[in-house]
């Protein structure tokens, strides 16, 4: 694990090194800047070790550029600024260990079969999905994806979109979205054709992934990873095989979140829609939990 020299006249220098994985210390990795040694946990799989090394290398070699990018959205003294730096460094790491042209070629070859890509490159499901959502280089574009990571409570901890899909910014997301169905069958990829209120349809894949700390009884963490594209690109994906992509009525109607969703007749609605007067009648009940004045009866 060497860093090219930057000394006078191109003289080389001793770069940082990665120590052999060591027993659990509570840290997945730790870089000692004085000793220039990166310590990795034995709990990390080979692909995870490579990603941690690539992230640290990005921070060491391109720290100034990463800081500049982080400062475009956050003040340097803010609490989120270092998180932004890490996010940019992770992006660099993904580009380093999954080189654009090689990864794009492989993705097209296997028709964006995520599990085959994880096997080929030796990396996790989430990492591969995240990288797939970044293949938008001019003249060598992949399928434009939206990528999301959510937990069981509906908290969205990662989101990125190269499509027109609108993520909720006003509370929870739609319970009819298949990312939540994924928690019921971990390890299985769920496929859904979903329609937004504006009529735009998407093909979504979702799978739950679980990470454990390693010891018996120790808590882990589980997320659902969603990857979706507009229906016009769906034929390029292996997950579209056997689906009637032209049948708009077969799509599951979803929305951006109950508070702002335009589907006033949705029986799954959790809260009343914002800005809509409710038609409350104590002598009448409806299948829709929050009937709205002027909406068709349900």
PDB file of C-alpha atoms in Angstrom:
ATOM      1  CA  UNK A   1       0.000   0.000   0.000  1.00  0.00           C
ATOM      2  CA  UNK A   2       2.253   2.742  -1.321  1.00  0.00           C
ATOM      3  CA  UNK A   3       1.697   6.402  -2.210  1.00  0.00           C
ATOM      4  CA  UNK A   4       3.668   7.893  -5.156  1.00  0.00           C
ATOM      5  CA  UNK A   5       6.315  10.362  -4.075  1.00  0.00           C
ATOM      6  CA  UNK A   6       5.831  14.090  -4.411  1.00  0.00           C
ATOM      7  CA  UNK A   7       9.274  15.179  -3.382  1.00  0.00           C
ATOM      8  CA  UNK A   8      11.689  17.307  -5.374  1.00  0.00           C
ATOM      9  CA  UNK A   9      12.577  15.934  -8.808  1.00  0.00           C
ATOM     10  CA  UNK A  10      10.098  13.105  -8.408  1.00  0.00           C
ATOM     11  CA  UNK A  11      12.054  11.454  -5.579  1.00  0.00           C
ATOM     12  CA  UNK A  12      10.025   8.644  -4.039  1.00  0.00           C
ATOM     13  CA  UNK A  13       9.146   8.449  -0.385  1.00  0.00           C
ATOM     14  CA  UNK A  14       7.880   5.714   1.883  1.00  0.00           C
ATOM     15  CA  UNK A  15       4.104   5.743   1.766  1.00  0.00           C
ATOM     16  CA  UNK A  16       1.672   4.622   4.426  1.00  0.00           C
ATOM     17  CA  UNK A  17       1.238   0.932   4.985  1.00  0.00           C
ATOM     18  CA  UNK A  18      -1.603  -1.277   6.116  1.00  0.00           C
ATOM     19  CA  UNK A  19      -0.926  -3.487   9.098  1.00  0.00           C
ATOM     20  CA  UNK A  20      -2.209  -7.089   9.066  1.00  0.00           C
ATOM     21  CA  UNK A  21      -5.813  -7.333  10.304  1.00  0.00           C
ATOM     22  CA  UNK A  22      -5.903  -7.453  14.078  1.00  0.00           C
ATOM     23  CA  UNK A  23      -8.449  -8.712  16.612  1.00  0.00           C
ATOM     24  CA  UNK A  24     -11.475  -6.622  17.413  1.00  0.00           C
ATOM     25  CA  UNK A  25     -10.734  -3.336  19.169  1.00  0.00           C
ATOM     26  CA  UNK A  26     -14.110  -1.720  18.599  1.00  0.00           C
ATOM     27  CA  UNK A  27     -12.876   0.028  15.432  1.00  0.00           C
ATOM     28  CA  UNK A  28     -13.236  -1.204  11.895  1.00  0.00           C
ATOM     29  CA  UNK A  29     -10.181   0.784  10.907  1.00  0.00           C
ATOM     30  CA  UNK A  30      -7.816   3.316  12.444  1.00  0.00           C
ATOM     31  CA  UNK A  31      -5.127   5.359  10.717  1.00  0.00           C
ATOM     32  CA  UNK A  32      -2.149   6.493  12.787  1.00  0.00           C
ATOM     33  CA  UNK A  33      -0.817   9.612  11.007  1.00  0.00           C
ATOM     34  CA  UNK A  34       2.441   9.646  12.994  1.00  0.00           C
ATOM     35  CA  UNK A  35       3.382   6.050  12.237  1.00  0.00           C
ATOM     36  CA  UNK A  36       1.675   6.240   8.819  1.00  0.00           C
ATOM     37  CA  UNK A  37       0.033   2.887   9.463  1.00  0.00           C
ATOM     38  CA  UNK A  38      -3.551   1.882   8.734  1.00  0.00           C
ATOM     39  CA  UNK A  39      -4.930  -0.705  11.144  1.00  0.00           C
ATOM     40  CA  UNK A  40      -7.812  -2.846   9.902  1.00  0.00           C
ATOM     41  CA  UNK A  41     -10.190  -5.007  11.896  1.00  0.00           C
ATOM     42  CA  UNK A  42     -10.180  -8.743  11.298  1.00  0.00           C
ATOM     43  CA  UNK A  43     -13.953  -8.490  10.966  1.00  0.00           C
ATOM     44  CA  UNK A  44     -13.632  -6.778   7.592  1.00  0.00           C
ATOM     45  CA  UNK A  45     -13.939  -8.981   4.528  1.00  0.00           C
ATOM     46  CA  UNK A  46     -11.285  -8.568   1.783  1.00  0.00           C
ATOM     47  CA  UNK A  47     -13.511  -6.273  -0.273  1.00  0.00           C
ATOM     48  CA  UNK A  48     -14.273  -4.147   2.785  1.00  0.00           C
ATOM     49  CA  UNK A  49     -10.571  -3.929   3.610  1.00  0.00           C
ATOM     50  CA  UNK A  50      -9.857  -2.682   0.085  1.00  0.00           C
ATOM     51  CA  UNK A  51     -12.593  -0.062   0.401  1.00  0.00           C
ATOM     52  CA  UNK A  52     -11.224   1.225   3.731  1.00  0.00           C
ATOM     53  CA  UNK A  53      -7.736   1.453   2.294  1.00  0.00           C
ATOM     54  CA  UNK A  54      -9.001   3.287  -0.775  1.00  0.00           C
ATOM     55  CA  UNK A  55     -10.940   5.764   1.381  1.00  0.00           C
ATOM     56  CA  UNK A  56      -7.909   6.523   3.527  1.00  0.00           C
ATOM     57  CA  UNK A  57      -5.742   6.882   0.446  1.00  0.00           C
ATOM     58  CA  UNK A  58      -8.214   9.401  -0.983  1.00  0.00           C
ATOM     59  CA  UNK A  59      -8.067  11.489   2.192  1.00  0.00           C
ATOM     60  CA  UNK A  60      -4.261  11.419   2.193  1.00  0.00           C
ATOM     61  CA  UNK A  61      -3.666  12.103  -1.476  1.00  0.00           C
ATOM     62  CA  UNK A  62      -6.593  14.388  -2.280  1.00  0.00           C
ATOM     63  CA  UNK A  63      -7.422  15.927   1.079  1.00  0.00           C
ATOM     64  CA  UNK A  64      -7.413  19.505  -0.200  1.00  0.00           C
ATOM     65  CA  UNK A  65      -9.703  18.753  -3.139  1.00  0.00           C
ATOM     66  CA  UNK A  66     -12.057  16.758  -0.911  1.00  0.00           C
ATOM     67  CA  UNK A  67     -12.172  19.610   1.615  1.00  0.00           C
ATOM     68  CA  UNK A  68     -13.011  22.057  -1.156  1.00  0.00           C
ATOM     69  CA  UNK A  69     -15.902  19.909  -2.349  1.00  0.00           C
ATOM     70  CA  UNK A  70     -17.221  19.475   1.198  1.00  0.00           C
ATOM     71  CA  UNK A  71     -17.073  23.243   1.732  1.00  0.00           C
ATOM     72  CA  UNK A  72     -19.386  23.871  -1.223  1.00  0.00           C
ATOM     73  CA  UNK A  73     -22.370  22.831   0.905  1.00  0.00           C
ATOM     74  CA  UNK A  74     -21.148  23.006   4.508  1.00  0.00           C
ATOM     75  CA  UNK A  75     -19.075  25.383   6.632  1.00  0.00           C
ATOM     76  CA  UNK A  76     -15.705  23.988   7.587  1.00  0.00           C
ATOM     77  CA  UNK A  77     -16.352  24.451  11.294  1.00  0.00           C
ATOM     78  CA  UNK A  78     -19.742  22.711  11.241  1.00  0.00           C
ATOM     79  CA  UNK A  79     -20.338  19.262  12.672  1.00  0.00           C
ATOM     80  CA  UNK A  80     -21.380  17.839   9.303  1.00  0.00           C
ATOM     81  CA  UNK A  81     -18.341  19.073   7.380  1.00  0.00           C
ATOM     82  CA  UNK A  82     -16.116  16.096   8.296  1.00  0.00           C
ATOM     83  CA  UNK A  83     -18.994  13.769   7.436  1.00  0.00           C
ATOM     84  CA  UNK A  84     -19.171  15.401   4.018  1.00  0.00           C
ATOM     85  CA  UNK A  85     -15.412  14.857   3.597  1.00  0.00           C
ATOM     86  CA  UNK A  86     -15.824  11.184   4.398  1.00  0.00           C
ATOM     87  CA  UNK A  87     -18.713  10.935   1.933  1.00  0.00           C
ATOM     88  CA  UNK A  88     -16.605  12.393  -0.875  1.00  0.00           C
ATOM     89  CA  UNK A  89     -13.683  10.136   0.070  1.00  0.00           C
ATOM     90  CA  UNK A  90     -16.014   7.133  -0.088  1.00  0.00           C
ATOM     91  CA  UNK A  91     -17.045   8.211  -3.584  1.00  0.00           C
ATOM     92  CA  UNK A  92     -13.379   8.337  -4.617  1.00  0.00           C
ATOM     93  CA  UNK A  93     -12.830   4.906  -3.066  1.00  0.00           C
ATOM     94  CA  UNK A  94     -15.723   3.464  -5.052  1.00  0.00           C
ATOM     95  CA  UNK A  95     -14.264   4.876  -8.261  1.00  0.00           C
ATOM     96  CA  UNK A  96     -10.832   3.475  -7.385  1.00  0.00           C
ATOM     97  CA  UNK A  97     -11.794  -0.100  -6.581  1.00  0.00           C
ATOM     98  CA  UNK A  98     -14.576  -0.224  -9.195  1.00  0.00           C
ATOM     99  CA  UNK A  99     -12.948   1.519 -12.196  1.00  0.00           C
ATOM    100  CA  UNK A 100     -15.549   3.213 -14.357  1.00  0.00           C
ATOM    101  CA  UNK A 101     -14.948   1.623 -17.746  1.00  0.00           C
ATOM    102  CA  UNK A 102     -14.379  -1.915 -16.417  1.00  0.00           C
ATOM    103  CA  UNK A 103     -17.384  -1.731 -14.119  1.00  0.00           C
ATOM    104  CA  UNK A 104     -19.628  -0.198 -16.782  1.00  0.00           C
ATOM    105  CA  UNK A 105     -18.636  -2.916 -19.256  1.00  0.00           C
ATOM    106  CA  UNK A 106     -19.333  -5.650 -16.723  1.00  0.00           C
ATOM    107  CA  UNK A 107     -22.693  -4.123 -15.745  1.00  0.00           C
ATOM    108  CA  UNK A 108     -23.845  -3.983 -19.359  1.00  0.00           C
ATOM    109  CA  UNK A 109     -22.597  -7.515 -19.988  1.00  0.00           C
ATOM    110  CA  UNK A 110     -24.632  -9.053 -17.136  1.00  0.00           C
ATOM    111  CA  UNK A 111     -27.610  -6.694 -17.668  1.00  0.00           C
ATOM    112  CA  UNK A 112     -27.115  -5.049 -14.305  1.00  0.00           C
ATOM    113  CA  UNK A 113     -27.412  -8.293 -12.352  1.00  0.00           C
ATOM    114  CA  UNK A 114     -26.316  -6.980  -8.964  1.00  0.00           C
ATOM    115  CA  UNK A 115     -25.444 -10.330  -7.409  1.00  0.00           C
ATOM    116  CA  UNK A 116     -23.260 -11.330 -10.352  1.00  0.00           C
ATOM    117  CA  UNK A 117     -21.444  -8.004 -10.056  1.00  0.00           C
ATOM    118  CA  UNK A 118     -20.848  -8.528  -6.324  1.00  0.00           C
ATOM    119  CA  UNK A 119     -19.324 -11.929  -7.086  1.00  0.00           C
ATOM    120  CA  UNK A 120     -17.169 -10.598  -9.913  1.00  0.00           C
ATOM    121  CA  UNK A 121     -15.720  -7.655  -7.972  1.00  0.00           C
ATOM    122  CA  UNK A 122     -15.756  -9.164  -4.474  1.00  0.00           C
ATOM    123  CA  UNK A 123     -17.680  -6.321  -2.876  1.00  0.00           C
ATOM    124  CA  UNK A 124     -20.955  -5.992  -0.971  1.00  0.00           C
ATOM    125  CA  UNK A 125     -24.451  -5.504  -2.332  1.00  0.00           C
ATOM    126  CA  UNK A 126     -24.773  -1.911  -1.110  1.00  0.00           C
ATOM    127  CA  UNK A 127     -21.391  -0.860  -2.517  1.00  0.00           C
ATOM    128  CA  UNK A 128     -22.230  -2.253  -5.948  1.00  0.00           C
ATOM    129  CA  UNK A 129     -25.677  -0.610  -5.983  1.00  0.00           C
ATOM    130  CA  UNK A 130     -24.176   2.724  -4.976  1.00  0.00           C
ATOM    131  CA  UNK A 131     -21.597   2.493  -7.751  1.00  0.00           C
ATOM    132  CA  UNK A 132     -24.287   1.593 -10.298  1.00  0.00           C
ATOM    133  CA  UNK A 133     -26.059   4.846  -9.438  1.00  0.00           C
ATOM    134  CA  UNK A 134     -22.990   6.874 -10.485  1.00  0.00           C
ATOM    135  CA  UNK A 135     -22.474   5.612 -14.051  1.00  0.00           C
ATOM    136  CA  UNK A 136     -23.383   8.856 -15.824  1.00  0.00           C
ATOM    137  CA  UNK A 137     -20.144   9.805 -17.547  1.00  0.00           C
ATOM    138  CA  UNK A 138     -20.850  11.597 -20.846  1.00  0.00           C
ATOM    139  CA  UNK A 139     -20.518   9.317 -23.907  1.00  0.00           C
ATOM    140  CA  UNK A 140     -20.360   6.247 -21.657  1.00  0.00           C
ATOM    141  CA  UNK A 141     -23.540   6.367 -19.597  1.00  0.00           C
ATOM    142  CA  UNK A 142     -25.054   3.428 -17.792  1.00  0.00           C
ATOM    143  CA  UNK A 143     -28.676   3.113 -16.771  1.00  0.00           C
ATOM    144  CA  UNK A 144     -29.640   6.220 -14.752  1.00  0.00           C
ATOM    145  CA  UNK A 145     -30.583   4.864 -11.332  1.00  0.00           C
ATOM    146  CA  UNK A 146     -31.979   6.183  -8.097  1.00  0.00           C
ATOM    147  CA  UNK A 147     -30.335   4.653  -5.018  1.00  0.00           C
ATOM    148  CA  UNK A 148     -31.708   4.629  -1.480  1.00  0.00           C
ATOM    149  CA  UNK A 149     -30.933   3.044   1.894  1.00  0.00           C
ATOM    150  CA  UNK A 150     -33.655   2.899   4.549  1.00  0.00           C
ATOM    151  CA  UNK A 151     -34.172   1.202   7.904  1.00  0.00           C
ATOM    152  CA  UNK A 152     -37.291  -0.513   9.262  1.00  0.00           C
ATOM    153  CA  UNK A 153     -38.563   2.747  10.741  1.00  0.00           C
ATOM    154  CA  UNK A 154     -38.454   4.495   7.374  1.00  0.00           C
ATOM    155  CA  UNK A 155     -35.363   6.582   8.089  1.00  0.00           C
ATOM    156  CA  UNK A 156     -33.527   7.312   4.849  1.00  0.00           C
ATOM    157  CA  UNK A 157     -29.781   7.350   5.532  1.00  0.00           C
ATOM    158  CA  UNK A 158     -28.583   7.413   1.920  1.00  0.00           C
ATOM    159  CA  UNK A 159     -30.174   8.645  -1.281  1.00  0.00           C
ATOM    160  CA  UNK A 160     -28.904   9.540  -4.692  1.00  0.00           C
ATOM    161  CA  UNK A 161     -30.758   9.980  -7.943  1.00  0.00           C
ATOM    162  CA  UNK A 162     -29.826  10.238 -11.597  1.00  0.00           C
ATOM    163  CA  UNK A 163     -33.534  10.107 -12.513  1.00  0.00           C
ATOM    164  CA  UNK A 164     -36.576  12.283 -11.918  1.00  0.00           C
ATOM    165  CA  UNK A 165     -37.623  10.244  -8.878  1.00  0.00           C
ATOM    166  CA  UNK A 166     -38.525  12.494  -5.940  1.00  0.00           C
ATOM    167  CA  UNK A 167     -37.528  11.358  -2.479  1.00  0.00           C
ATOM    168  CA  UNK A 168     -39.598  12.427   0.505  1.00  0.00           C
ATOM    169  CA  UNK A 169     -38.207  15.295   2.558  1.00  0.00           C
ATOM    170  CA  UNK A 170     -41.235  15.581   4.815  1.00  0.00           C
ATOM    171  CA  UNK A 171     -41.164  12.532   7.055  1.00  0.00           C
ATOM    172  CA  UNK A 172     -41.618   8.881   6.166  1.00  0.00           C
ATOM    173  CA  UNK A 173     -41.731   7.407   2.694  1.00  0.00           C
ATOM    174  CA  UNK A 174     -44.502   5.343   1.096  1.00  0.00           C
ATOM    175  CA  UNK A 175     -45.352   2.014   2.825  1.00  0.00           C
ATOM    176  CA  UNK A 176     -46.412   0.554  -0.536  1.00  0.00           C
ATOM    177  CA  UNK A 177     -42.847   0.887  -1.851  1.00  0.00           C
ATOM    178  CA  UNK A 178     -41.106  -2.489  -2.113  1.00  0.00           C
ATOM    179  CA  UNK A 179     -38.062  -1.344  -0.115  1.00  0.00           C
ATOM    180  CA  UNK A 180     -40.114  -2.098   3.003  1.00  0.00           C
ATOM    181  CA  UNK A 181     -41.261  -5.479   1.740  1.00  0.00           C
ATOM    182  CA  UNK A 182     -37.585  -6.441   1.563  1.00  0.00           C
ATOM    183  CA  UNK A 183     -37.341  -6.650   5.376  1.00  0.00           C
ATOM    184  CA  UNK A 184     -39.792  -9.562   5.372  1.00  0.00           C
ATOM    185  CA  UNK A 185     -37.475 -11.758   3.287  1.00  0.00           C
ATOM    186  CA  UNK A 186     -33.808 -10.801   3.867  1.00  0.00           C
ATOM    187  CA  UNK A 187     -31.409 -11.918   1.157  1.00  0.00           C
ATOM    188  CA  UNK A 188     -34.068 -12.000  -1.543  1.00  0.00           C
ATOM    189  CA  UNK A 189     -34.252  -9.349  -4.277  1.00  0.00           C
ATOM    190  CA  UNK A 190     -37.766  -7.915  -4.591  1.00  0.00           C
ATOM    191  CA  UNK A 191     -38.865  -6.392  -7.909  1.00  0.00           C
ATOM    192  CA  UNK A 192     -41.648  -3.852  -8.328  1.00  0.00           C
ATOM    193  CA  UNK A 193     -43.059  -1.649 -11.061  1.00  0.00           C
ATOM    194  CA  UNK A 194     -44.172   1.471  -9.219  1.00  0.00           C
ATOM    195  CA  UNK A 195     -46.077   4.512 -10.451  1.00  0.00           C
ATOM    196  CA  UNK A 196     -45.790   8.007  -8.989  1.00  0.00           C
ATOM    197  CA  UNK A 197     -48.787  10.384  -8.851  1.00  0.00           C
ATOM    198  CA  UNK A 198     -47.506  12.202 -11.957  1.00  0.00           C
ATOM    199  CA  UNK A 199     -47.799   8.953 -13.942  1.00  0.00           C
ATOM    200  CA  UNK A 200     -44.067   8.287 -14.192  1.00  0.00           C
ATOM    201  CA  UNK A 201     -43.318   4.590 -13.735  1.00  0.00           C
ATOM    202  CA  UNK A 202     -40.155   3.003 -12.330  1.00  0.00           C
ATOM    203  CA  UNK A 203     -38.697  -0.457 -11.996  1.00  0.00           C
ATOM    204  CA  UNK A 204     -37.415  -0.896  -8.439  1.00  0.00           C
ATOM    205  CA  UNK A 205     -35.258  -3.646  -6.963  1.00  0.00           C
ATOM    206  CA  UNK A 206     -34.919  -3.927  -3.204  1.00  0.00           C
ATOM    207  CA  UNK A 207     -33.034  -6.205  -0.876  1.00  0.00           C
ATOM    208  CA  UNK A 208     -32.406  -6.206   2.873  1.00  0.00           C
ATOM    209  CA  UNK A 209     -28.794  -6.440   4.027  1.00  0.00           C
ATOM    210  CA  UNK A 210     -27.643  -7.123   7.583  1.00  0.00           C
ATOM    211  CA  UNK A 211     -24.309  -6.397   9.194  1.00  0.00           C
ATOM    212  CA  UNK A 212     -23.231  -7.974  12.466  1.00  0.00           C
ATOM    213  CA  UNK A 213     -20.481  -6.922  14.815  1.00  0.00           C
ATOM    214  CA  UNK A 214     -19.439 -10.545  14.986  1.00  0.00           C
ATOM    215  CA  UNK A 215     -20.049 -11.833  18.505  1.00  0.00           C
ATOM    216  CA  UNK A 216     -22.970 -13.811  19.859  1.00  0.00           C
ATOM    217  CA  UNK A 217     -25.705 -11.569  21.175  1.00  0.00           C
ATOM    218  CA  UNK A 218     -24.147  -8.382  19.848  1.00  0.00           C
ATOM    219  CA  UNK A 219     -26.562  -6.071  18.013  1.00  0.00           C
ATOM    220  CA  UNK A 220     -26.314  -5.744  14.262  1.00  0.00           C
ATOM    221  CA  UNK A 221     -27.852  -3.335  11.804  1.00  0.00           C
ATOM    222  CA  UNK A 222     -30.250  -4.016   8.954  1.00  0.00           C
ATOM    223  CA  UNK A 223     -31.069  -1.807   5.991  1.00  0.00           C
ATOM    224  CA  UNK A 224     -33.076  -2.161   2.799  1.00  0.00           C
ATOM    225  CA  UNK A 225     -31.206  -1.137  -0.340  1.00  0.00           C
ATOM    226  CA  UNK A 226     -33.345   0.138  -3.202  1.00  0.00           C
ATOM    227  CA  UNK A 227     -32.198   0.684  -6.787  1.00  0.00           C
ATOM    228  CA  UNK A 228     -34.656   1.954  -9.367  1.00  0.00           C
ATOM    229  CA  UNK A 229     -34.814   3.300 -12.920  1.00  0.00           C
ATOM    230  CA  UNK A 230     -37.442   4.814 -15.178  1.00  0.00           C
ATOM    231  CA  UNK A 231     -39.517   2.227 -16.992  1.00  0.00           C
ATOM    232  CA  UNK A 232     -38.064   3.263 -20.374  1.00  0.00           C
ATOM    233  CA  UNK A 233     -34.684   1.865 -19.269  1.00  0.00           C
ATOM    234  CA  UNK A 234     -36.080  -1.240 -17.565  1.00  0.00           C
ATOM    235  CA  UNK A 235     -35.545  -3.548 -20.543  1.00  0.00           C
ATOM    236  CA  UNK A 236     -31.784  -3.227 -20.057  1.00  0.00           C
ATOM    237  CA  UNK A 237     -32.081  -4.885 -16.632  1.00  0.00           C
ATOM    238  CA  UNK A 238     -32.265  -8.628 -16.048  1.00  0.00           C
ATOM    239  CA  UNK A 239     -34.951  -7.934 -13.439  1.00  0.00           C
ATOM    240  CA  UNK A 240     -37.433  -6.906 -16.133  1.00  0.00           C
ATOM    241  CA  UNK A 241     -37.573 -10.403 -17.645  1.00  0.00           C
ATOM    242  CA  UNK A 242     -41.126 -11.736 -17.535  1.00  0.00           C
ATOM    243  CA  UNK A 243     -42.693  -8.392 -16.589  1.00  0.00           C
ATOM    244  CA  UNK A 244     -45.298  -6.566 -18.685  1.00  0.00           C
ATOM    245  CA  UNK A 245     -43.545  -3.224 -18.888  1.00  0.00           C
ATOM    246  CA  UNK A 246     -46.208  -1.741 -21.168  1.00  0.00           C
ATOM    247  CA  UNK A 247     -49.137  -2.404 -18.819  1.00  0.00           C
ATOM    248  CA  UNK A 248     -49.536   0.793 -16.801  1.00  0.00           C
ATOM    249  CA  UNK A 249     -52.374  -0.703 -14.720  1.00  0.00           C
ATOM    250  CA  UNK A 250     -49.995  -3.354 -13.341  1.00  0.00           C
ATOM    251  CA  UNK A 251     -47.886  -0.756 -11.548  1.00  0.00           C
ATOM    252  CA  UNK A 252     -48.158  -0.300  -7.780  1.00  0.00           C
ATOM    253  CA  UNK A 253     -49.275   3.272  -7.003  1.00  0.00           C
ATOM    254  CA  UNK A 254     -46.811   4.855  -4.571  1.00  0.00           C
ATOM    255  CA  UNK A 255     -46.096   8.410  -3.436  1.00  0.00           C
ATOM    256  CA  UNK A 256     -43.498  10.640  -1.842  1.00  0.00           C
ATOM    257  CA  UNK A 257     -44.847  10.246   1.689  1.00  0.00           C
ATOM    258  CA  UNK A 258     -48.282  10.424   3.259  1.00  0.00           C
ATOM    259  CA  UNK A 259     -48.210  14.091   4.255  1.00  0.00           C
ATOM    260  CA  UNK A 260     -47.605  15.362   0.734  1.00  0.00           C
ATOM    261  CA  UNK A 261     -48.927  12.477  -1.353  1.00  0.00           C
ATOM    262  CA  UNK A 262     -51.554  13.435  -3.931  1.00  0.00           C
ATOM    263  CA  UNK A 263     -53.311  10.060  -3.761  1.00  0.00           C
ATOM    264  CA  UNK A 264     -56.276  11.120  -1.646  1.00  0.00           C
ATOM    265  CA  UNK A 265     -58.001   7.719  -1.935  1.00  0.00           C
ATOM    266  CA  UNK A 266     -55.066   5.656  -0.627  1.00  0.00           C
ATOM    267  CA  UNK A 267     -56.207   3.230   2.114  1.00  0.00           C
ATOM    268  CA  UNK A 268     -52.642   2.952   3.444  1.00  0.00           C
ATOM    269  CA  UNK A 269     -52.389   6.655   4.334  1.00  0.00           C
ATOM    270  CA  UNK A 270     -50.916   7.157   7.818  1.00  0.00           C
ATOM    271  CA  UNK A 271     -51.597  10.884   8.315  1.00  0.00           C
ATOM    272  CA  UNK A 272     -53.967  13.435   6.762  1.00  0.00           C
ATOM    273  CA  UNK A 273     -52.702  15.156   3.605  1.00  0.00           C
ATOM    274  CA  UNK A 274     -51.367  18.664   4.062  1.00  0.00           C
ATOM    275  CA  UNK A 275     -53.580  21.496   2.853  1.00  0.00           C
ATOM    276  CA  UNK A 276     -56.644  19.320   2.260  1.00  0.00           C
ATOM    277  CA  UNK A 277     -59.910  19.772   4.255  1.00  0.00           C
ATOM    278  CA  UNK A 278     -61.106  16.517   5.803  1.00  0.00           C
ATOM    279  CA  UNK A 279     -64.631  15.256   5.359  1.00  0.00           C
ATOM    280  CA  UNK A 280     -65.245  14.052   8.929  1.00  0.00           C
ATOM    281  CA  UNK A 281     -68.676  12.609   9.648  1.00  0.00           C
ATOM    282  CA  UNK A 282     -69.205  10.761  12.900  1.00  0.00           C
ATOM    283  CA  UNK A 283     -72.154   8.889  11.348  1.00  0.00           C
ATOM    284  CA  UNK A 284     -70.131   7.563   8.409  1.00  0.00           C
ATOM    285  CA  UNK A 285     -66.961   5.521   7.980  1.00  0.00           C
ATOM    286  CA  UNK A 286     -64.879   4.862   4.882  1.00  0.00           C
ATOM    287  CA  UNK A 287     -62.116   2.488   3.866  1.00  0.00           C
ATOM    288  CA  UNK A 288     -59.836   5.490   3.387  1.00  0.00           C
ATOM    289  CA  UNK A 289     -58.689   6.561   6.879  1.00  0.00           C
ATOM    290  CA  UNK A 290     -58.711  10.320   6.134  1.00  0.00           C
ATOM    291  CA  UNK A 291     -61.431  11.153   3.599  1.00  0.00           C
ATOM    292  CA  UNK A 292     -61.041  14.540   1.955  1.00  0.00           C
ATOM    293  CA  UNK A 293     -63.811  16.879   0.897  1.00  0.00           C
ATOM    294  CA  UNK A 294     -64.514  16.617  -2.791  1.00  0.00           C
ATOM    295  CA  UNK A 295     -62.642  13.304  -3.168  1.00  0.00           C
ATOM    296  CA  UNK A 296     -64.550  10.296  -4.534  1.00  0.00           C
ATOM    297  CA  UNK A 297     -66.062   8.138  -1.736  1.00  0.00           C
ATOM    298  CA  UNK A 298     -64.147   5.005  -0.823  1.00  0.00           C
TER     299      UNK A 298
END
